[in-house]
Short mmCIF file of C-alpha atoms in Angstrom, two decimals:
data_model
loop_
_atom_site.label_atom_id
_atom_site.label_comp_id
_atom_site.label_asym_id
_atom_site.label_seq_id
_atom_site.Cartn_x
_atom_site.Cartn_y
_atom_site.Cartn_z
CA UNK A 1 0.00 0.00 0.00
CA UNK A 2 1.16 3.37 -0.97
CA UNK A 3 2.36 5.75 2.14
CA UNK A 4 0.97 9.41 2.44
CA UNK A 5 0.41 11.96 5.12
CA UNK A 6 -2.79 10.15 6.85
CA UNK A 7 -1.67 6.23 6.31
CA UNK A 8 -0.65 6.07 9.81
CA UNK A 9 -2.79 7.41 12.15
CA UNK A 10 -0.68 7.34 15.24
CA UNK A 11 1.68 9.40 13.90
CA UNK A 12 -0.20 12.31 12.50
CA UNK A 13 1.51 15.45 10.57
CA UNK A 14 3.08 18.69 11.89
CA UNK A 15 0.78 21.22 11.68
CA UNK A 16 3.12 24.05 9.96
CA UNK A 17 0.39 26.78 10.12
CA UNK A 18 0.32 26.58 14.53
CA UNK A 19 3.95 26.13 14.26
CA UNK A 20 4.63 29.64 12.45
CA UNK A 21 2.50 31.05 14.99
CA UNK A 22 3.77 29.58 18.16
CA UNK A 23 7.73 29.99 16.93
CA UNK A 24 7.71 33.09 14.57
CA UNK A 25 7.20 36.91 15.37
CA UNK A 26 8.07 39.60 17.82
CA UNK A 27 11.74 39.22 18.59
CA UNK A 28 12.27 35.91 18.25
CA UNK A 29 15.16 34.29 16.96
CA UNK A 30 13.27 32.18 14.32
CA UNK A 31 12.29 34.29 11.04
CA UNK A 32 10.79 31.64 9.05
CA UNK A 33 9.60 27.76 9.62
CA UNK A 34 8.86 25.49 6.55
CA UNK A 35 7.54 21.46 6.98
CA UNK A 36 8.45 19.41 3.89
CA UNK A 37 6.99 16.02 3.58
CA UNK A 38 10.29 14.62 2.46
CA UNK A 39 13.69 15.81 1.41
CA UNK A 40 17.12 13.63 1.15
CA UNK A 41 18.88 16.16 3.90
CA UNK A 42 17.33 18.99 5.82
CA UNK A 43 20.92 19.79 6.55
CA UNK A 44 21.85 19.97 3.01
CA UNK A 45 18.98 21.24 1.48
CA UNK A 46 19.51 24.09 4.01
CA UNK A 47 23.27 24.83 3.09
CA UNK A 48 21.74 24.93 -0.44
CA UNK A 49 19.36 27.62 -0.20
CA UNK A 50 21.64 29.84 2.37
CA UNK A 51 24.26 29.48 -0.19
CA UNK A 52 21.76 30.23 -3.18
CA UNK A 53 20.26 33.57 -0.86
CA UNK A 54 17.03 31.37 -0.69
CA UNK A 55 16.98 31.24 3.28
CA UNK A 56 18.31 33.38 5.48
CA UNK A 57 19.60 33.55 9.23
CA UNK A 58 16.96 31.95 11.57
CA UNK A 59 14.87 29.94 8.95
CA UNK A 60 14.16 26.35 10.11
CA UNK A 61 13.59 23.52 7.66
CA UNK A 62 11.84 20.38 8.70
CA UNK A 63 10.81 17.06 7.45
CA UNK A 64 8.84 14.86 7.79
CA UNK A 65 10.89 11.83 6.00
CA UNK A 66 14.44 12.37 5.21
CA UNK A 67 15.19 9.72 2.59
CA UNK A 68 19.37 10.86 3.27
CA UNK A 69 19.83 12.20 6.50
CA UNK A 70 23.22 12.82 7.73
CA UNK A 71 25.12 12.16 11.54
CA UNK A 72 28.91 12.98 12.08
CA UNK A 73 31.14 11.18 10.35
CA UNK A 74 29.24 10.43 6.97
CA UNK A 75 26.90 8.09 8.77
CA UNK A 76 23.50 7.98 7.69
CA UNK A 77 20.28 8.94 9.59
CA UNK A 78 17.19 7.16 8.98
CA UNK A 79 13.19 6.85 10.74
CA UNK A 80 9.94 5.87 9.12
CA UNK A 81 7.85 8.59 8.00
CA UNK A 82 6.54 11.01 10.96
CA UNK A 83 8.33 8.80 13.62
CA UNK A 84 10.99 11.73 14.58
CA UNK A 85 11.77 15.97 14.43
CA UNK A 86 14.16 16.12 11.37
CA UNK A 87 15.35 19.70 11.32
CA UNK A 88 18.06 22.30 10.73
CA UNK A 89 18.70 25.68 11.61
CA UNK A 90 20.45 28.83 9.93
CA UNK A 91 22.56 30.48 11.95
CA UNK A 92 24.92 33.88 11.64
CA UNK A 93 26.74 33.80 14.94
CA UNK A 94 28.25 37.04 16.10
CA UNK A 95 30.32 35.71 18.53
CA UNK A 96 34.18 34.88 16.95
CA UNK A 97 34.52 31.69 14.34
CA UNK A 98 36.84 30.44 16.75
CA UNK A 99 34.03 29.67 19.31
CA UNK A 100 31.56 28.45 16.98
CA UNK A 101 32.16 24.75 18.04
CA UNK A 102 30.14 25.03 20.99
CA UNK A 103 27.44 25.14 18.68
CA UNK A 104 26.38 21.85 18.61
CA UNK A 105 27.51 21.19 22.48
CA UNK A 106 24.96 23.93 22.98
CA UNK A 107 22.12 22.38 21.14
CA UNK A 108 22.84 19.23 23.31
CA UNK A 109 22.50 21.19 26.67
CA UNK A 110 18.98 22.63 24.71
CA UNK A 111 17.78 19.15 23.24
CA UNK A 112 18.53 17.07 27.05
CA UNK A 113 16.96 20.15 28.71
CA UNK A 114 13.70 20.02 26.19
CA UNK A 115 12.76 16.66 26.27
CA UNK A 116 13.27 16.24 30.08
CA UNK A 117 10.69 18.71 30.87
CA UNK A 118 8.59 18.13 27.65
CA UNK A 119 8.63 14.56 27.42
CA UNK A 120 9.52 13.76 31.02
CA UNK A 121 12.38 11.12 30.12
CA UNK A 122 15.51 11.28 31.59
CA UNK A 123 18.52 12.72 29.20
CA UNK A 124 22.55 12.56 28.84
CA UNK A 125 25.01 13.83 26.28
CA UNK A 126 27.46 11.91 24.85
CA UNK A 127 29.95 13.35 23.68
CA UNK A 128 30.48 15.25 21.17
CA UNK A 129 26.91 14.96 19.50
CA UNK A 130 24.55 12.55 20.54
CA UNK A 131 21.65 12.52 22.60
CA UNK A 132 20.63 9.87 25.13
CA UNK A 133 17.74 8.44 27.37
CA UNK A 134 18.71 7.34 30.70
CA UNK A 135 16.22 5.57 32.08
CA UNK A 136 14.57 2.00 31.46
CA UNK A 137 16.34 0.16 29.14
CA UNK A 138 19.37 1.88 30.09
CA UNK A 139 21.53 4.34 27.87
CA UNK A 140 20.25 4.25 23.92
CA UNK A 141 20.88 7.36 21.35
CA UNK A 142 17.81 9.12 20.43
CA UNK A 143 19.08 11.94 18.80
CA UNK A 144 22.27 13.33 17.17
CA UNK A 145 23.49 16.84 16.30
CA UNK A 146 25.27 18.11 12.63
CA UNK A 147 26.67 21.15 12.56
CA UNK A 148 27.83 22.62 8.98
CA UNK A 149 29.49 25.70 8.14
CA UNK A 150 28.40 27.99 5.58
CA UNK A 151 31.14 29.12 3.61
CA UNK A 152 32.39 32.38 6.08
CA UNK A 153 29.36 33.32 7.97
CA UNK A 154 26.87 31.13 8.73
CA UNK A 155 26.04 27.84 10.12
CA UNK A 156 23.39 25.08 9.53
CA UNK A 157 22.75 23.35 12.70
CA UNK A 158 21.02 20.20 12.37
CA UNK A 159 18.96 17.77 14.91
CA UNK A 160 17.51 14.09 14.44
CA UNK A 161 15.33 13.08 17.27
CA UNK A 162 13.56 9.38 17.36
CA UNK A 163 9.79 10.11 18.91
CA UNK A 164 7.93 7.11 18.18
CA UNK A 165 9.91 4.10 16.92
CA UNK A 166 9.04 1.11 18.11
CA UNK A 167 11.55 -1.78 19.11
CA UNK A 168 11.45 -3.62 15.63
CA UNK A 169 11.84 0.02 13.59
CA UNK A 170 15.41 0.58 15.31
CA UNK A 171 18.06 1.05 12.56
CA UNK A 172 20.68 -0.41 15.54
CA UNK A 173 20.33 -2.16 18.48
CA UNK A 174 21.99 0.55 20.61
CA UNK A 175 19.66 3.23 19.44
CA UNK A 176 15.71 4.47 21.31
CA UNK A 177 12.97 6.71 20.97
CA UNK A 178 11.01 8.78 23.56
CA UNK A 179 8.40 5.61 23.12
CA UNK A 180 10.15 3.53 24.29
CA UNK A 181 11.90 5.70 27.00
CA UNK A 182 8.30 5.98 28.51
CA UNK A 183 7.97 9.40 27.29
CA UNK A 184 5.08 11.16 28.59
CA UNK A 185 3.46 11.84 24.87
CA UNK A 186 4.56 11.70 21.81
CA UNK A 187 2.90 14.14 20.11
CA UNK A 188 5.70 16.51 17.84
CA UNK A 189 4.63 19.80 18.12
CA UNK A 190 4.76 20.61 21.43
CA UNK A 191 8.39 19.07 21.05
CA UNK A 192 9.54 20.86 18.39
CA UNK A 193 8.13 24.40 20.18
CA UNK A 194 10.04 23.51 22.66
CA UNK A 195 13.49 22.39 21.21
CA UNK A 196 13.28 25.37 19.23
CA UNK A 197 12.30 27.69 22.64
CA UNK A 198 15.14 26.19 24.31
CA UNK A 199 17.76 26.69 21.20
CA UNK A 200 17.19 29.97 21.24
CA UNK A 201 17.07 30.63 24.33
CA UNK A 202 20.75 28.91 25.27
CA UNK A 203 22.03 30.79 22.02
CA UNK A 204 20.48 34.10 23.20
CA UNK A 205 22.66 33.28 26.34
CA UNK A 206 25.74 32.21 24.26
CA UNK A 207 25.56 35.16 21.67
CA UNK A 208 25.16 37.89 24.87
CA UNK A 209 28.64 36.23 25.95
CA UNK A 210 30.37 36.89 23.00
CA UNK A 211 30.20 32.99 22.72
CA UNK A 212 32.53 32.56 26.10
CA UNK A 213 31.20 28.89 26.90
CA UNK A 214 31.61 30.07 30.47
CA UNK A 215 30.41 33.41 31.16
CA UNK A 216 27.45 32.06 28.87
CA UNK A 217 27.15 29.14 31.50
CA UNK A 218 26.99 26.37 28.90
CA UNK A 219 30.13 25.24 30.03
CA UNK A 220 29.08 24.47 32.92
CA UNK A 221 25.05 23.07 31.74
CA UNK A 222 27.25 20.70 29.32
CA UNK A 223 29.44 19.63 31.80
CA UNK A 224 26.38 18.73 34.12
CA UNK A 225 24.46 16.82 31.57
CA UNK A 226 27.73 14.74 29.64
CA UNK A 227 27.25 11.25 30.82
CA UNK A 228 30.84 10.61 28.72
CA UNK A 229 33.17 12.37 31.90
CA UNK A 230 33.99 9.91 34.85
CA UNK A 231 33.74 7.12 32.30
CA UNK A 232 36.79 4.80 31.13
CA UNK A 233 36.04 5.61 26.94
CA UNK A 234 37.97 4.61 23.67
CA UNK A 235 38.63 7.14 21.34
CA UNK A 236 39.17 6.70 17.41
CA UNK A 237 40.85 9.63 16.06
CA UNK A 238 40.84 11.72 12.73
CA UNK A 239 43.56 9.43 10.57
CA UNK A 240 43.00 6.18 12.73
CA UNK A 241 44.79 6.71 15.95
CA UNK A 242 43.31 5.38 18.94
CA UNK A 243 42.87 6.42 22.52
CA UNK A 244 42.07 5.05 25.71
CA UNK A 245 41.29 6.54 29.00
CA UNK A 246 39.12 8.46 31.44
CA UNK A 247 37.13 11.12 29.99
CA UNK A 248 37.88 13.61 32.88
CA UNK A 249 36.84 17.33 31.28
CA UNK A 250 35.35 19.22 28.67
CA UNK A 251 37.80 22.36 28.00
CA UNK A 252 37.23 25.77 27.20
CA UNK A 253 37.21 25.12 23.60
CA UNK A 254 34.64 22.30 23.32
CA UNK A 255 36.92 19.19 23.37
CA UNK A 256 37.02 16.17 25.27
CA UNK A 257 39.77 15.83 27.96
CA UNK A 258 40.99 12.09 27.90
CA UNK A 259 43.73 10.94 30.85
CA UNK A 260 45.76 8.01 29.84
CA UNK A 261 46.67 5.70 32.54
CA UNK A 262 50.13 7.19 32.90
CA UNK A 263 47.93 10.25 33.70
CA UNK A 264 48.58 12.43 30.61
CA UNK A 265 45.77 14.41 29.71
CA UNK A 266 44.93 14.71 26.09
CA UNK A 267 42.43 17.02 24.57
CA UNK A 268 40.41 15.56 21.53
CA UNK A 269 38.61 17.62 19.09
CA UNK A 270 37.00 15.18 16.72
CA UNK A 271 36.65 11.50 16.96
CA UNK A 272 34.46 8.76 17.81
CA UNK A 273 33.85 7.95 21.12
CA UNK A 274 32.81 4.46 23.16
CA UNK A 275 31.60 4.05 26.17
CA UNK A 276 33.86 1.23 27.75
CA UNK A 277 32.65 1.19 31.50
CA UNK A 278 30.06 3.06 33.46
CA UNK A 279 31.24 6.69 35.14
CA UNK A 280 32.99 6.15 38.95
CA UNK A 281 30.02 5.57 41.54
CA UNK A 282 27.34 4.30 38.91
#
């Protein structure tokens, strides 16, 4: 049977029209909000148009299918239709290039704070992208931040959140949804009004510190919420080195403070991070 917008009617479509109205307006950091029933990347399709002067900053694309969404690292990203919030975010940051890496760290503290008081699940960040549920079941990804620069100026920021997949629709075994996480509802509006809210609001915060991760206090939020620090974690580096040790920090500049067990502290940048025991005291 062919799919379309009403074929399954527990997961009904975003209603773009309440969306605009809720999100758009006033002062608010959002200028323009468009739902798509299905696109390959909202990420790239984003890039596109900002690069083409057919968005501009604070326009927010969403999907409802992406058919070739994106993670770190070339991985792919893929849900059944209207099972997740596909969407990505134009950005021109005032605060110095140099700091613009908090960017997605900052969309983590915004995500794990959203969905804890929207959804009433219990959240971590792994580091440097990824969103978790803590709770029954134990630790499983349910969402995953892309950020992409836009040639000098501007940034797409990107998040994939799984609402409603069920056990059987998992694209990996270590991966979850907000279903199955015991969320409170599942219904995607009120989620995506308040991702968005809480976006802006931690960017309003970063942006008024001249994107100091401290003075802005997402340092600190990040810091809080990262489930990686206190844990024993392997590291796979840019080029194929490898690292292993206790994630102990996140620095000033976003990265991910690794002591080895002769007790020399590396900072990592980029890389791809397991999980090898549980943090001290769990």
């Amino acid at each position: 049977m062919t799919s379309h917008r009403w074929s399954d009617l527990d997961r009904p479509p975003l209603r773009q029209a309440a969306l605009r109205r809720a999100l758009l307006g006033g002062d608010s950091l959002w200028s323009d909000l468009e739902v798509v029933e299905s696109i390959g990347s909202t990420n790239t399709e984003l890039v596109a148009r900002a690069r083409t002067g057919k968005a501009g900053p604070g326009a927010v694309l969403v999907a409802e299918e992406q058919t070739a969404g994106k993670g770190r690292l070339d991985r792919s990203w893929t849900a059944p239709p209207r099972s997740g919030l596909f969407f990505s975010m134009l950005l021109r940051p005032d605060p110095p290039a140099e700091r613009w890496g908090w960017l997605p760290l900052l969309a983590g503290v915004a995500a794990a704070g959203a969905l804890a008081r929207t959804a009433g699940v219990d959240t971590g960040l792994k580091w440097p992208n990824d969103v978790l549920t803590t709770g029954r079941g134990g630790e499983r990804k349910v969402g995953g931040i892309l950020a992409e620069r836009v040639d000098s100026d501007a940034v797409v920021l990107g998040i994939g959140l799984n609402v409603s997949l069920r056990e059987d629709e998992l694209p990996v075994p270590t991966a979850g949804s907000l279903l199955l996480a015991g969320a409170e509802g599942t219904d995607r509006d009120p989620l995506l009004r308040a991702l968005l809210r809480a976006v802006e609001d931690w960017y309003g915060r970063w942006t008024a510190a001249d994107g100091d991760p401290a003075a802005s206090a997402v340092l600190d939020a990040y810091a809080a919420g990262c489930v990686t620090l206190g844990r024993t974690v392997r590291a796979t580096l840019p080029g194929g080195g490898e690292l292993v040790g206790e994630a102990v920090a996140v620095d000033g500049d976003g990265r991910l403070v690794i002591a080895s067990e002769q007790g020399v502290q590396h900072p990592v940048a980029a890389g791809d991070i397991v999980h090898l025991r549980p943090a001290t005291g769990q």
